[in-house]
Amino acid sequence: MINTLIIDDEKHCIDRIEGLLRTCGSEFQLTAKAQTVEEAISETKKHHPDLVFLDVQIGTQTGFDYLAQWDQPDFDVVFTTAYDQYAIEAFKFSALDYLLKPIDKENFKVAINKYTSRLSKNYFDKKMEVLMHNLRSNQATKKISIPTQEGYEFLTLQEVLRLEADGNYTHIFHKNGTKLTVAKTLKVFDEMLVGSNFFRIHHSHLINLIHIKKYYKGKGGYVVMEDGASVDVSTRKKEEFLKFLTNYYH
């Protein structure tokens, strides 16, 4: 049995999650609901949930105020949020699960399936650390959680030179010369890194603008990165790329 706690200051949001949870099978048991941080702390101590659906904004407090009560939470968390794009980006970078309000049925099922297939709190503390760091930090010092076969790598975006597609995999090149291969498509990273000084100059290449050494003109042209790699700029991306460069360096 998976004991579940829902924390949200709006009753209709609690009702929505409760209704969706009923469609997920009898193994999920809703053991408690809470609409304040204080109530949530009390219910957690009383019921020891396995899974918590946690609203980011709870009245005048936040879900992070609730999490701060536990040195090492022994439950898993799915955040629910109506936050702006900045906060959503932070969740994506940290690899923590989140649901955007109003909560979609299919997205809810995806979150539940991820939980049941994993049933592990490994790396939760580190991913929370990345999330909180990114919510406080400027663009240059943001971090990103990268899933690997062993677990997760936590990289500062500023230290990533470029990413290269390889079918359903992506190679991530670090400024220290190492390469990390991830079982995610380049499209996933392209969408995730919008607004983060990265530009997809070719269908196979996503580069960090701060690490461009030179740009050579031509039909599409190519860039030389700080590690010496030459990366082609596709013809259809050239005009957009040059405009992007102009805005970036001025």
PDB file of C-alpha atoms in Angstrom:
ATOM      1  CA  MET A   1       0.000   0.000   0.000  1.00  0.00           C
ATOM      2  CA  ILE A   2       1.307   3.467  -0.931  1.00  0.00           C
ATOM      3  CA  ASN A   3       0.235   6.002   1.691  1.00  0.00           C
ATOM      4  CA  THR A   4      -0.351   9.371   0.067  1.00  0.00           C
ATOM      5  CA  LEU A   5      -0.600  12.921   1.424  1.00  0.00           C
ATOM      6  CA  ILE A   6      -1.937  15.908  -0.541  1.00  0.00           C
ATOM      7  CA  ILE A   7      -0.820  19.392   0.560  1.00  0.00           C
ATOM      8  CA  ASP A   8      -2.517  22.368  -1.082  1.00  0.00           C
ATOM      9  CA  ASP A   9      -4.174  25.508   0.266  1.00  0.00           C
ATOM     10  CA  GLU A  10      -6.988  25.294  -2.290  1.00  0.00           C
ATOM     11  CA  LYS A  11      -9.644  22.642  -1.710  1.00  0.00           C
ATOM     12  CA  HIS A  12     -10.565  22.316  -5.381  1.00  0.00           C
ATOM     13  CA  CYS A  13      -6.925  21.429  -6.151  1.00  0.00           C
ATOM     14  CA  ILE A  14      -6.957  18.760  -3.439  1.00  0.00           C
ATOM     15  CA  ASP A  15     -10.205  17.403  -4.859  1.00  0.00           C
ATOM     16  CA  ARG A  16      -8.673  17.264  -8.353  1.00  0.00           C
ATOM     17  CA  ILE A  17      -5.659  15.233  -7.214  1.00  0.00           C
ATOM     18  CA  GLU A  18      -7.846  12.992  -5.064  1.00  0.00           C
ATOM     19  CA  GLY A  19     -10.081  12.252  -8.045  1.00  0.00           C
ATOM     20  CA  LEU A  20      -7.118  11.491 -10.302  1.00  0.00           C
ATOM     21  CA  LEU A  21      -5.573   9.293  -7.625  1.00  0.00           C
ATOM     22  CA  ARG A  22      -8.703   7.107  -7.542  1.00  0.00           C
ATOM     23  CA  THR A  23      -8.066   6.183 -11.187  1.00  0.00           C
ATOM     24  CA  CYS A  24      -4.581   4.876 -10.396  1.00  0.00           C
ATOM     25  CA  GLY A  25      -5.459   1.646  -8.634  1.00  0.00           C
ATOM     26  CA  SER A  26      -6.132   0.435  -5.123  1.00  0.00           C
ATOM     27  CA  GLU A  27      -2.451   0.433  -4.123  1.00  0.00           C
ATOM     28  CA  PHE A  28      -2.655   4.204  -3.584  1.00  0.00           C
ATOM     29  CA  GLN A  29      -4.330   5.080  -0.307  1.00  0.00           C
ATOM     30  CA  LEU A  30      -5.044   8.730   0.456  1.00  0.00           C
ATOM     31  CA  THR A  31      -4.219   8.851   4.152  1.00  0.00           C
ATOM     32  CA  ALA A  32      -4.327  12.607   4.722  1.00  0.00           C
ATOM     33  CA  LYS A  33      -4.911  16.090   3.282  1.00  0.00           C
ATOM     34  CA  ALA A  34      -3.549  19.418   4.503  1.00  0.00           C
ATOM     35  CA  GLN A  35      -4.141  23.056   3.592  1.00  0.00           C
ATOM     36  CA  THR A  36      -1.423  24.695   5.708  1.00  0.00           C
ATOM     37  CA  VAL A  37       2.230  23.941   6.375  1.00  0.00           C
ATOM     38  CA  GLU A  38       1.534  23.367  10.071  1.00  0.00           C
ATOM     39  CA  GLU A  39      -1.269  20.923   9.284  1.00  0.00           C
ATOM     40  CA  ALA A  40       0.964  19.166   6.736  1.00  0.00           C
ATOM     41  CA  ILE A  41       3.744  18.694   9.294  1.00  0.00           C
ATOM     42  CA  SER A  42       1.284  17.243  11.801  1.00  0.00           C
ATOM     43  CA  GLU A  43      -0.274  14.863   9.242  1.00  0.00           C
ATOM     44  CA  THR A  44       3.164  13.723   8.058  1.00  0.00           C
ATOM     45  CA  LYS A  45       4.264  12.834  11.589  1.00  0.00           C
ATOM     46  CA  LYS A  46       0.985  11.031  12.181  1.00  0.00           C
ATOM     47  CA  HIS A  47       0.670   9.052   8.932  1.00  0.00           C
ATOM     48  CA  HIS A  48       4.249   8.665   7.581  1.00  0.00           C
ATOM     49  CA  PRO A  49       3.323   9.012   3.883  1.00  0.00           C
ATOM     50  CA  ASP A  50       5.240   7.323   1.082  1.00  0.00           C
ATOM     51  CA  LEU A  51       4.230   9.908  -1.518  1.00  0.00           C
ATOM     52  CA  VAL A  52       3.422  13.599  -1.064  1.00  0.00           C
ATOM     53  CA  PHE A  53       1.759  15.872  -3.617  1.00  0.00           C
ATOM     54  CA  LEU A  54       3.137  19.240  -2.537  1.00  0.00           C
ATOM     55  CA  ASP A  55       1.896  22.650  -3.631  1.00  0.00           C
ATOM     56  CA  VAL A  56       4.718  25.167  -4.136  1.00  0.00           C
ATOM     57  CA  GLN A  57       2.708  28.100  -2.735  1.00  0.00           C
ATOM     58  CA  ILE A  58       0.739  27.315   0.438  1.00  0.00           C
ATOM     59  CA  GLY A  59      -0.964  30.480   1.662  1.00  0.00           C
ATOM     60  CA  THR A  60       1.805  32.855   2.777  1.00  0.00           C
ATOM     61  CA  GLN A  61       4.272  29.953   3.036  1.00  0.00           C
ATOM     62  CA  THR A  62       5.761  27.522   0.542  1.00  0.00           C
ATOM     63  CA  GLY A  63       6.266  23.817   0.065  1.00  0.00           C
ATOM     64  CA  PHE A  64       9.931  24.424   0.820  1.00  0.00           C
ATOM     65  CA  ASP A  65       8.996  25.611   4.325  1.00  0.00           C
ATOM     66  CA  TYR A  66       7.362  22.222   4.798  1.00  0.00           C
ATOM     67  CA  LEU A  67      10.361  20.304   3.431  1.00  0.00           C
ATOM     68  CA  ALA A  68      12.726  22.276   5.659  1.00  0.00           C
ATOM     69  CA  GLN A  69      11.218  20.438   8.655  1.00  0.00           C
ATOM     70  CA  TRP A  70      12.863  17.168   7.633  1.00  0.00           C
ATOM     71  CA  ASP A  71      16.622  16.584   7.562  1.00  0.00           C
ATOM     72  CA  GLN A  72      16.179  13.701   5.134  1.00  0.00           C
ATOM     73  CA  PRO A  73      12.593  13.124   3.978  1.00  0.00           C
ATOM     74  CA  ASP A  74      11.642   9.434   3.916  1.00  0.00           C
ATOM     75  CA  PHE A  75       8.891  10.127   1.381  1.00  0.00           C
ATOM     76  CA  ASP A  76       8.876  10.946  -2.321  1.00  0.00           C
ATOM     77  CA  VAL A  77       7.516  14.271  -3.591  1.00  0.00           C
ATOM     78  CA  VAL A  78       5.624  15.400  -6.674  1.00  0.00           C
ATOM     79  CA  PHE A  79       5.364  19.193  -6.727  1.00  0.00           C
ATOM     80  CA  THR A  80       2.254  20.924  -8.006  1.00  0.00           C
ATOM     81  CA  THR A  81       2.650  24.492  -9.205  1.00  0.00           C
ATOM     82  CA  ALA A  82       1.024  27.368 -11.019  1.00  0.00           C
ATOM     83  CA  TYR A  83       4.376  29.160 -10.960  1.00  0.00           C
ATOM     84  CA  ASP A  84       5.819  31.107 -13.883  1.00  0.00           C
ATOM     85  CA  GLN A  85       8.258  29.805 -16.489  1.00  0.00           C
ATOM     86  CA  TYR A  86      11.291  30.670 -14.344  1.00  0.00           C
ATOM     87  CA  ALA A  87      10.274  28.265 -11.590  1.00  0.00           C
ATOM     88  CA  ILE A  88       9.199  25.582 -14.059  1.00  0.00           C
ATOM     89  CA  GLU A  89      12.651  25.803 -15.667  1.00  0.00           C
ATOM     90  CA  ALA A  90      14.182  25.262 -12.227  1.00  0.00           C
ATOM     91  CA  PHE A  91      12.144  22.073 -11.754  1.00  0.00           C
ATOM     92  CA  LYS A  92      13.218  20.752 -15.150  1.00  0.00           C
ATOM     93  CA  PHE A  93      16.870  21.457 -14.416  1.00  0.00           C
ATOM     94  CA  SER A  94      16.678  19.671 -11.055  1.00  0.00           C
ATOM     95  CA  ALA A  95      14.921  16.556 -12.482  1.00  0.00           C
ATOM     96  CA  LEU A  96      12.336  16.721  -9.703  1.00  0.00           C
ATOM     97  CA  ASP A  97       8.812  15.699 -10.664  1.00  0.00           C
ATOM     98  CA  TYR A  98       6.265  18.485 -10.949  1.00  0.00           C
ATOM     99  CA  LEU A  99       2.725  18.937 -12.243  1.00  0.00           C
ATOM    100  CA  LEU A 100       1.588  22.230 -13.709  1.00  0.00           C
ATOM    101  CA  LYS A 101      -1.839  23.462 -12.616  1.00  0.00           C
ATOM    102  CA  PRO A 102      -4.514  22.916 -13.762  1.00  0.00           C
ATOM    103  CA  ILE A 103      -3.348  19.306 -13.554  1.00  0.00           C
ATOM    104  CA  ASP A 104      -3.828  17.284 -16.713  1.00  0.00           C
ATOM    105  CA  LYS A 105      -4.948  13.656 -16.402  1.00  0.00           C
ATOM    106  CA  GLU A 106      -2.263  12.301 -18.740  1.00  0.00           C
ATOM    107  CA  ASN A 107       0.531  14.249 -17.042  1.00  0.00           C
ATOM    108  CA  PHE A 108      -0.689  12.935 -13.698  1.00  0.00           C
ATOM    109  CA  LYS A 109      -0.500   9.350 -14.968  1.00  0.00           C
ATOM    110  CA  VAL A 110       3.046   9.942 -16.215  1.00  0.00           C
ATOM    111  CA  ALA A 111       4.096  11.180 -12.765  1.00  0.00           C
ATOM    112  CA  ILE A 112       2.455   8.189 -11.082  1.00  0.00           C
ATOM    113  CA  ASN A 113       4.084   5.744 -13.507  1.00  0.00           C
ATOM    114  CA  LYS A 114       7.485   7.313 -12.864  1.00  0.00           C
ATOM    115  CA  TYR A 115       6.932   6.921  -9.140  1.00  0.00           C
ATOM    116  CA  THR A 116       5.789   3.278  -9.269  1.00  0.00           C
ATOM    117  CA  SER A 117       8.617   2.287 -11.625  1.00  0.00           C
ATOM    118  CA  ARG A 118      11.207   3.917  -9.405  1.00  0.00           C
ATOM    119  CA  LEU A 119       9.957   3.705  -5.806  1.00  0.00           C
ATOM    120  CA  SER A 120      13.232   5.200  -4.673  1.00  0.00           C
ATOM    121  CA  LYS A 121      14.206   8.414  -2.877  1.00  0.00           C
ATOM    122  CA  ASN A 122      17.802   8.239  -4.122  1.00  0.00           C
ATOM    123  CA  TYR A 123      19.231  11.653  -5.030  1.00  0.00           C
ATOM    124  CA  PHE A 124      16.144  13.512  -3.762  1.00  0.00           C
ATOM    125  CA  ASP A 125      18.200  15.684  -1.387  1.00  0.00           C
ATOM    126  CA  LYS A 126      20.714  16.546  -4.085  1.00  0.00           C
ATOM    127  CA  LYS A 127      17.996  17.366  -6.614  1.00  0.00           C
ATOM    128  CA  MET A 128      16.292  19.577  -4.007  1.00  0.00           C
ATOM    129  CA  GLU A 129      19.616  21.327  -3.491  1.00  0.00           C
ATOM    130  CA  VAL A 130      19.858  21.974  -7.251  1.00  0.00           C
ATOM    131  CA  LEU A 131      16.270  23.265  -7.354  1.00  0.00           C
ATOM    132  CA  MET A 132      16.803  25.701  -4.475  1.00  0.00           C
ATOM    133  CA  HIS A 133      20.148  26.830  -5.905  1.00  0.00           C
ATOM    134  CA  ASN A 134      18.549  27.611  -9.282  1.00  0.00           C
ATOM    135  CA  LEU A 135      15.637  29.516  -7.742  1.00  0.00           C
ATOM    136  CA  ARG A 136      18.183  31.786  -6.017  1.00  0.00           C
ATOM    137  CA  SER A 137      20.834  32.017  -8.729  1.00  0.00           C
ATOM    138  CA  ASN A 138      21.510  34.017 -11.851  1.00  0.00           C
ATOM    139  CA  GLN A 139      21.748  32.417 -15.281  1.00  0.00           C
ATOM    140  CA  ALA A 140      25.528  31.945 -15.181  1.00  0.00           C
ATOM    141  CA  THR A 141      25.552  29.743 -12.080  1.00  0.00           C
ATOM    142  CA  LYS A 142      22.503  27.558 -12.759  1.00  0.00           C
ATOM    143  CA  LYS A 143      22.921  23.800 -12.438  1.00  0.00           C
ATOM    144  CA  ILE A 144      21.277  20.911 -14.250  1.00  0.00           C
ATOM    145  CA  SER A 145      20.658  17.298 -13.187  1.00  0.00           C
ATOM    146  CA  ILE A 146      21.700  14.773 -15.818  1.00  0.00           C
ATOM    147  CA  PRO A 147      20.406  11.172 -15.445  1.00  0.00           C
ATOM    148  CA  THR A 148      23.052   8.502 -16.008  1.00  0.00           C
ATOM    149  CA  GLN A 149      23.172   4.702 -15.661  1.00  0.00           C
ATOM    150  CA  GLU A 150      24.736   5.114 -12.216  1.00  0.00           C
ATOM    151  CA  GLY A 151      22.375   7.841 -11.000  1.00  0.00           C
ATOM    152  CA  TYR A 152      22.719  11.572 -11.677  1.00  0.00           C
ATOM    153  CA  GLU A 153      25.450  14.015 -12.646  1.00  0.00           C
ATOM    154  CA  PHE A 154      25.028  17.595 -11.485  1.00  0.00           C
ATOM    155  CA  LEU A 155      26.577  20.122 -13.879  1.00  0.00           C
ATOM    156  CA  THR A 156      26.849  23.903 -13.836  1.00  0.00           C
ATOM    157  CA  LEU A 157      25.469  25.117 -17.172  1.00  0.00           C
ATOM    158  CA  GLN A 158      28.359  27.542 -17.583  1.00  0.00           C
ATOM    159  CA  GLU A 159      30.725  24.548 -17.702  1.00  0.00           C
ATOM    160  CA  VAL A 160      28.886  22.827 -20.584  1.00  0.00           C
ATOM    161  CA  LEU A 161      30.486  23.597 -23.965  1.00  0.00           C
ATOM    162  CA  ARG A 162      28.060  21.894 -26.320  1.00  0.00           C
ATOM    163  CA  LEU A 163      25.655  19.007 -26.841  1.00  0.00           C
ATOM    164  CA  GLU A 164      25.609  16.673 -29.831  1.00  0.00           C
ATOM    165  CA  ALA A 165      22.792  14.392 -31.006  1.00  0.00           C
ATOM    166  CA  ASP A 166      23.394  10.697 -31.571  1.00  0.00           C
ATOM    167  CA  GLY A 167      20.009   9.156 -32.396  1.00  0.00           C
ATOM    168  CA  ASN A 168      18.059   8.874 -29.150  1.00  0.00           C
ATOM    169  CA  TYR A 169      21.181   9.760 -27.173  1.00  0.00           C
ATOM    170  CA  THR A 170      22.939  13.057 -26.512  1.00  0.00           C
ATOM    171  CA  HIS A 171      26.642  13.618 -25.895  1.00  0.00           C
ATOM    172  CA  ILE A 172      27.360  16.450 -23.451  1.00  0.00           C
ATOM    173  CA  PHE A 173      30.838  17.982 -23.708  1.00  0.00           C
ATOM    174  CA  HIS A 174      32.242  19.579 -20.546  1.00  0.00           C
ATOM    175  CA  LYS A 175      34.863  22.330 -20.499  1.00  0.00           C
ATOM    176  CA  ASN A 176      37.197  20.018 -18.513  1.00  0.00           C
ATOM    177  CA  GLY A 177      37.379  17.738 -21.558  1.00  0.00           C
ATOM    178  CA  THR A 178      35.021  14.995 -20.377  1.00  0.00           C
ATOM    179  CA  LYS A 179      32.039  13.705 -22.354  1.00  0.00           C
ATOM    180  CA  LEU A 180      28.800  12.464 -20.819  1.00  0.00           C
ATOM    181  CA  THR A 181      26.333  10.386 -22.852  1.00  0.00           C
ATOM    182  CA  VAL A 182      22.672  10.565 -21.847  1.00  0.00           C
ATOM    183  CA  ALA A 183      19.659   8.533 -23.026  1.00  0.00           C
ATOM    184  CA  LYS A 184      17.679  11.643 -23.987  1.00  0.00           C
ATOM    185  CA  THR A 185      17.254  13.267 -27.386  1.00  0.00           C
ATOM    186  CA  LEU A 186      18.817  16.631 -28.182  1.00  0.00           C
ATOM    187  CA  LYS A 187      15.292  18.023 -28.575  1.00  0.00           C
ATOM    188  CA  VAL A 188      14.676  17.480 -24.844  1.00  0.00           C
ATOM    189  CA  PHE A 189      17.715  19.585 -23.967  1.00  0.00           C
ATOM    190  CA  ASP A 190      16.920  22.172 -26.633  1.00  0.00           C
ATOM    191  CA  GLU A 191      13.486  22.759 -25.085  1.00  0.00           C
ATOM    192  CA  MET A 192      14.890  22.697 -21.559  1.00  0.00           C
ATOM    193  CA  LEU A 193      17.672  25.196 -22.241  1.00  0.00           C
ATOM    194  CA  VAL A 194      15.630  27.890 -23.973  1.00  0.00           C
ATOM    195  CA  GLY A 195      16.797  31.245 -22.598  1.00  0.00           C
ATOM    196  CA  SER A 196      19.983  29.783 -21.112  1.00  0.00           C
ATOM    197  CA  ASN A 197      22.630  31.047 -23.578  1.00  0.00           C
ATOM    198  CA  PHE A 198      22.357  27.873 -25.652  1.00  0.00           C
ATOM    199  CA  PHE A 199      21.526  27.876 -29.363  1.00  0.00           C
ATOM    200  CA  ARG A 200      20.737  24.942 -31.645  1.00  0.00           C
ATOM    201  CA  ILE A 201      22.845  25.820 -34.695  1.00  0.00           C
ATOM    202  CA  HIS A 202      22.234  22.498 -36.443  1.00  0.00           C
ATOM    203  CA  HIS A 203      19.775  19.619 -36.004  1.00  0.00           C
ATOM    204  CA  SER A 204      22.624  17.696 -34.366  1.00  0.00           C
ATOM    205  CA  HIS A 205      24.300  20.472 -32.373  1.00  0.00           C
ATOM    206  CA  LEU A 206      23.353  22.684 -29.428  1.00  0.00           C
ATOM    207  CA  ILE A 207      26.113  25.060 -28.326  1.00  0.00           C
ATOM    208  CA  ASN A 208      26.803  27.295 -25.342  1.00  0.00           C
ATOM    209  CA  LEU A 209      27.397  30.818 -26.704  1.00  0.00           C
ATOM    210  CA  ILE A 210      29.825  31.742 -23.957  1.00  0.00           C
ATOM    211  CA  HIS A 211      32.258  29.103 -25.264  1.00  0.00           C
ATOM    212  CA  ILE A 212      32.371  30.144 -28.932  1.00  0.00           C
ATOM    213  CA  LYS A 213      35.927  31.019 -29.965  1.00  0.00           C
ATOM    214  CA  LYS A 214      35.340  31.962 -33.643  1.00  0.00           C
ATOM    215  CA  TYR A 215      32.652  32.032 -36.301  1.00  0.00           C
ATOM    216  CA  TYR A 216      33.606  31.476 -39.949  1.00  0.00           C
ATOM    217  CA  LYS A 217      31.302  32.671 -42.712  1.00  0.00           C
ATOM    218  CA  GLY A 218      30.193  30.446 -45.566  1.00  0.00           C
ATOM    219  CA  LYS A 219      26.969  28.966 -46.909  1.00  0.00           C
ATOM    220  CA  GLY A 220      25.995  28.210 -43.356  1.00  0.00           C
ATOM    221  CA  GLY A 221      29.383  28.747 -41.838  1.00  0.00           C
ATOM    222  CA  TYR A 222      30.773  27.039 -38.781  1.00  0.00           C
ATOM    223  CA  VAL A 223      31.882  27.885 -35.270  1.00  0.00           C
ATOM    224  CA  VAL A 224      35.019  26.848 -33.459  1.00  0.00           C
ATOM    225  CA  MET A 225      34.456  26.120 -29.773  1.00  0.00           C
ATOM    226  CA  GLU A 226      36.947  26.605 -26.942  1.00  0.00           C
ATOM    227  CA  ASP A 227      37.794  22.893 -27.005  1.00  0.00           C
ATOM    228  CA  GLY A 228      38.829  23.225 -30.670  1.00  0.00           C
ATOM    229  CA  ALA A 229      35.739  21.470 -32.047  1.00  0.00           C
ATOM    230  CA  SER A 230      34.385  22.776 -35.362  1.00  0.00           C
ATOM    231  CA  VAL A 231      30.584  22.735 -35.509  1.00  0.00           C
ATOM    232  CA  ASP A 232      28.628  23.452 -38.684  1.00  0.00           C
ATOM    233  CA  VAL A 233      25.853  26.046 -38.733  1.00  0.00           C
ATOM    234  CA  SER A 234      22.991  24.807 -40.896  1.00  0.00           C
ATOM    235  CA  THR A 235      21.993  27.089 -43.765  1.00  0.00           C
ATOM    236  CA  ARG A 236      18.449  27.498 -42.456  1.00  0.00           C
ATOM    237  CA  LYS A 237      19.742  28.447 -38.994  1.00  0.00           C
ATOM    238  CA  LYS A 238      22.379  30.958 -40.172  1.00  0.00           C
ATOM    239  CA  GLU A 239      20.253  34.117 -40.240  1.00  0.00           C
ATOM    240  CA  GLU A 240      18.608  33.382 -36.883  1.00  0.00           C
ATOM    241  CA  PHE A 241      21.975  32.475 -35.365  1.00  0.00           C
ATOM    242  CA  LEU A 242      23.685  35.686 -36.514  1.00  0.00           C
ATOM    243  CA  LYS A 243      20.773  37.744 -35.171  1.00  0.00           C
ATOM    244  CA  PHE A 244      20.991  35.837 -31.888  1.00  0.00           C
ATOM    245  CA  LEU A 245      24.756  36.479 -31.702  1.00  0.00           C
ATOM    246  CA  THR A 246      24.270  40.173 -32.346  1.00  0.00           C
ATOM    247  CA  ASN A 247      21.754  40.483 -29.536  1.00  0.00           C
ATOM    248  CA  TYR A 248      23.846  38.331 -27.203  1.00  0.00           C
ATOM    249  CA  TYR A 249      27.066  40.310 -27.549  1.00  0.00           C
ATOM    250  CA  HIS A 250      25.502  43.772 -27.458  1.00  0.00           C
TER     251      HIS A 250
END
